[in-house]
């Protein structure tokens, strides 16, 4: 039975239906019908395509422009912080309170963190909005990302701890480049501050790489002010008023001499006696100094006090003893022992100590 010329082949109304088998010839009506169906499908969906494409383009443009504006604002903020540090550099205030390299590294680290966070948030939000424009269900994706984040957090908890500790350390300005710190596990001068590792230069020149997460306590010796304390031990027979007068002259001279007058943040004070023994007296001399300058002031104080004591004739315990007066000559006969009664064999003491000889008849 032949098909009617008006009959429509199966699947002709469905544009997604498979094409007719190449074995049979395609008639002109069938080709026209397929073209009409495809044009109708495009006409029905072109508005959706255009709307989705415009939404994606708009999301990308807004995200990139917003990211550029935020990064530019952060860069200008960091540059302004650096300019404020350079403005006072070289002045007396800058020498006391501002370390340009420390401010630069701190601002750069903060700027890097803020730029990274801003880029992640903006681009991540744009990516989720683009997926939503394609009618993709984001609930399973967000759930999977949450589970993966928790797994990564547990696996890399040390790295996360180091990173978070570094961020809070930089934000709080606990220490910076040029500071002398005691981190517990290591101590020395800070030469580089990072989000994960802090580099310290030890007293012997070694470089310590300390993870920020391992720092449980930090002692900064370069913030606020330092104390120069010198203990002076003198002979107990010295006049304390004279010692106080000499130390006061040394303190006044040190406060008027450069560069010590800038490093001293307070007068050099004699606090008094800290120890009194039979053979020595210890006096404590103290002064408030710039951060990190306490050791230098201590050395200079010892140097000047030693010279001043030598000039004033004040004896320091442990120094060269004074020349003692000559003692009278001793009697040479004092070391001679008295004569002993046992020295003479005929003395009663020697005869009493001699053994008694046995009787002669006992030998027969």
JSON list of N, CA and C in Angstrom, two decimals, residues 5 7 10 12 17 19 57 72 88-89 93 109 162 180 184-185 212 220 246-247 269 281-282 300 312 347:
[
{"chain": "A", "resi": 5, "resn": "UNK", "atom": "N", "xyz": [0.15, 11.17, -0.67]},
{"chain": "A", "resi": 5, "resn": "UNK", "atom": "CA", "xyz": [1.07, 12.30, -0.82]},
{"chain": "A", "resi": 5, "resn": "UNK", "atom": "C", "xyz": [0.85, 13.37, 0.22]},
{"chain": "A", "resi": 7, "resn": "UNK", "atom": "N", "xyz": [0.30, 12.69, 3.43]},
{"chain": "A", "resi": 7, "resn": "UNK", "atom": "CA", "xyz": [0.71, 12.20, 4.76]},
{"chain": "A", "resi": 7, "resn": "UNK", "atom": "C", "xyz": [2.07, 12.77, 5.15]},
{"chain": "A", "resi": 10, "resn": "UNK", "atom": "N", "xyz": [6.73, 10.36, 10.00]},
{"chain": "A", "resi": 10, "resn": "UNK", "atom": "CA", "xyz": [6.88, 10.45, 11.48]},
{"chain": "A", "resi": 10, "resn": "UNK", "atom": "C", "xyz": [8.09, 11.29, 11.85]},
{"chain": "A", "resi": 12, "resn": "UNK", "atom": "N", "xyz": [8.38, 14.53, 11.61]},
{"chain": "A", "resi": 12, "resn": "UNK", "atom": "CA", "xyz": [8.66, 15.73, 10.81]},
{"chain": "A", "resi": 12, "resn": "UNK", "atom": "C", "xyz": [8.43, 16.99, 11.60]},
{"chain": "A", "resi": 17, "resn": "UNK", "atom": "N", "xyz": [14.25, 15.38, 15.78]},
{"chain": "A", "resi": 17, "resn": "UNK", "atom": "CA", "xyz": [14.14, 14.00, 15.30]},
{"chain": "A", "resi": 17, "resn": "UNK", "atom": "C", "xyz": [15.25, 13.72, 14.33]},
{"chain": "A", "resi": 19, "resn": "UNK", "atom": "N", "xyz": [17.37, 12.66, 11.07]},
{"chain": "A", "resi": 19, "resn": "UNK", "atom": "CA", "xyz": [17.11, 12.90, 9.65]},
{"chain": "A", "resi": 19, "resn": "UNK", "atom": "C", "xyz": [16.70, 11.61, 8.97]},
{"chain": "A", "resi": 57, "resn": "UNK", "atom": "N", "xyz": [27.19, 38.72, 29.41]},
{"chain": "A", "resi": 57, "resn": "UNK", "atom": "CA", "xyz": [28.11, 39.81, 29.09]},
{"chain": "A", "resi": 57, "resn": "UNK", "atom": "C", "xyz": [28.03, 40.92, 30.13]},
{"chain": "A", "resi": 72, "resn": "UNK", "atom": "N", "xyz": [42.13, 49.26, 42.16]},
{"chain": "A", "resi": 72, "resn": "UNK", "atom": "CA", "xyz": [42.74, 50.59, 42.03]},
{"chain": "A", "resi": 72, "resn": "UNK", "atom": "C", "xyz": [42.60, 51.38, 43.33]},
{"chain": "A", "resi": 88, "resn": "UNK", "atom": "N", "xyz": [57.71, 61.64, 56.70]},
{"chain": "A", "resi": 88, "resn": "UNK", "atom": "CA", "xyz": [58.39, 61.89, 57.97]},
{"chain": "A", "resi": 88, "resn": "UNK", "atom": "C", "xyz": [59.73, 61.18, 58.05]},
{"chain": "A", "resi": 89, "resn": "UNK", "atom": "N", "xyz": [60.09, 60.46, 56.98]},
{"chain": "A", "resi": 89, "resn": "UNK", "atom": "CA", "xyz": [61.38, 59.77, 56.99]},
{"chain": "A", "resi": 89, "resn": "UNK", "atom": "C", "xyz": [62.51, 60.79, 56.92]},
{"chain": "A", "resi": 93, "resn": "UNK", "atom": "N", "xyz": [61.15, 62.76, 64.19]},
{"chain": "A", "resi": 93, "resn": "UNK", "atom": "CA", "xyz": [60.02, 61.88, 64.46]},
{"chain": "A", "resi": 93, "resn": "UNK", "atom": "C", "xyz": [60.10, 60.61, 63.64]},
{"chain": "A", "resi": 109, "resn": "UNK", "atom": "N", "xyz": [51.69, 43.83, 52.19]},
{"chain": "A", "resi": 109, "resn": "UNK", "atom": "CA", "xyz": [51.07, 42.57, 52.60]},
{"chain": "A", "resi": 109, "resn": "UNK", "atom": "C", "xyz": [49.56, 42.74, 52.79]},
{"chain": "A", "resi": 162, "resn": "UNK", "atom": "N", "xyz": [48.72, 29.09, 59.79]},
{"chain": "A", "resi": 162, "resn": "UNK", "atom": "CA", "xyz": [49.81, 30.02, 59.51]},
{"chain": "A", "resi": 162, "resn": "UNK", "atom": "C", "xyz": [49.30, 31.26, 58.79]},
{"chain": "A", "resi": 180, "resn": "UNK", "atom": "N", "xyz": [63.59, 43.93, 66.80]},
{"chain": "A", "resi": 180, "resn": "UNK", "atom": "CA", "xyz": [64.25, 42.83, 67.52]},
{"chain": "A", "resi": 180, "resn": "UNK", "atom": "C", "xyz": [63.19, 42.13, 68.36]},
{"chain": "A", "resi": 184, "resn": "UNK", "atom": "N", "xyz": [60.12, 33.00, 71.04]},
{"chain": "A", "resi": 184, "resn": "UNK", "atom": "CA", "xyz": [60.06, 31.74, 71.78]},
{"chain": "A", "resi": 184, "resn": "UNK", "atom": "C", "xyz": [60.89, 30.67, 71.10]},
{"chain": "A", "resi": 185, "resn": "UNK", "atom": "N", "xyz": [60.52, 30.26, 69.89]},
{"chain": "A", "resi": 185, "resn": "UNK", "atom": "CA", "xyz": [61.28, 29.25, 69.17]},
{"chain": "A", "resi": 185, "resn": "UNK", "atom": "C", "xyz": [62.56, 29.83, 68.59]},
{"chain": "A", "resi": 212, "resn": "UNK", "atom": "N", "xyz": [54.24, 31.34, 61.17]},
{"chain": "A", "resi": 212, "resn": "UNK", "atom": "CA", "xyz": [53.43, 32.22, 61.99]},
{"chain": "A", "resi": 212, "resn": "UNK", "atom": "C", "xyz": [52.51, 31.45, 62.92]},
{"chain": "A", "resi": 220, "resn": "UNK", "atom": "N", "xyz": [58.44, 41.91, 71.63]},
{"chain": "A", "resi": 220, "resn": "UNK", "atom": "CA", "xyz": [59.02, 42.92, 70.74]},
{"chain": "A", "resi": 220, "resn": "UNK", "atom": "C", "xyz": [59.89, 43.86, 71.56]},
{"chain": "A", "resi": 246, "resn": "UNK", "atom": "N", "xyz": [80.11, 61.50, 91.31]},
{"chain": "A", "resi": 246, "resn": "UNK", "atom": "CA", "xyz": [80.82, 61.15, 90.08]},
{"chain": "A", "resi": 246, "resn": "UNK", "atom": "C", "xyz": [79.86, 60.58, 89.03]},
{"chain": "A", "resi": 247, "resn": "UNK", "atom": "N", "xyz": [78.94, 59.71, 89.45]},
{"chain": "A", "resi": 247, "resn": "UNK", "atom": "CA", "xyz": [77.98, 59.14, 88.49]},
{"chain": "A", "resi": 247, "resn": "UNK", "atom": "C", "xyz": [77.07, 60.23, 87.95]},
{"chain": "A", "resi": 269, "resn": "UNK", "atom": "N", "xyz": [69.61, 57.88, 85.98]},
{"chain": "A", "resi": 269, "resn": "UNK", "atom": "CA", "xyz": [69.34, 57.94, 87.41]},
{"chain": "A", "resi": 269, "resn": "UNK", "atom": "C", "xyz": [70.14, 56.87, 88.15]},
{"chain": "A", "resi": 281, "resn": "UNK", "atom": "N", "xyz": [79.97, 46.59, 97.34]},
{"chain": "A", "resi": 281, "resn": "UNK", "atom": "CA", "xyz": [78.66, 47.25, 97.30]},
{"chain": "A", "resi": 281, "resn": "UNK", "atom": "C", "xyz": [78.27, 47.41, 95.83]},
{"chain": "A", "resi": 282, "resn": "UNK", "atom": "N", "xyz": [77.00, 47.13, 95.50]},
{"chain": "A", "resi": 282, "resn": "UNK", "atom": "CA", "xyz": [76.52, 47.20, 94.12]},
{"chain": "A", "resi": 282, "resn": "UNK", "atom": "C", "xyz": [75.48, 48.30, 94.01]},
{"chain": "A", "resi": 300, "resn": "UNK", "atom": "N", "xyz": [78.18, 52.47, 76.69]},
{"chain": "A", "resi": 300, "resn": "UNK", "atom": "CA", "xyz": [78.77, 53.82, 76.85]},
{"chain": "A", "resi": 300, "resn": "UNK", "atom": "C", "xyz": [78.80, 54.24, 78.31]},
{"chain": "A", "resi": 312, "resn": "UNK", "atom": "N", "xyz": [88.82, 59.65, 89.68]},
{"chain": "A", "resi": 312, "resn": "UNK", "atom": "CA", "xyz": [88.48, 60.07, 91.04]},
{"chain": "A", "resi": 312, "resn": "UNK", "atom": "C", "xyz": [89.10, 59.17, 92.09]},
{"chain": "A", "resi": 347, "resn": "UNK", "atom": "N", "xyz": [118.33, 11.33, 129.00]},
{"chain": "A", "resi": 347, "resn": "UNK", "atom": "CA", "xyz": [117.31, 12.07, 129.76]},
{"chain": "A", "resi": 347, "resn": "UNK", "atom": "C", "xyz": [116.30, 11.07, 130.31]}
]
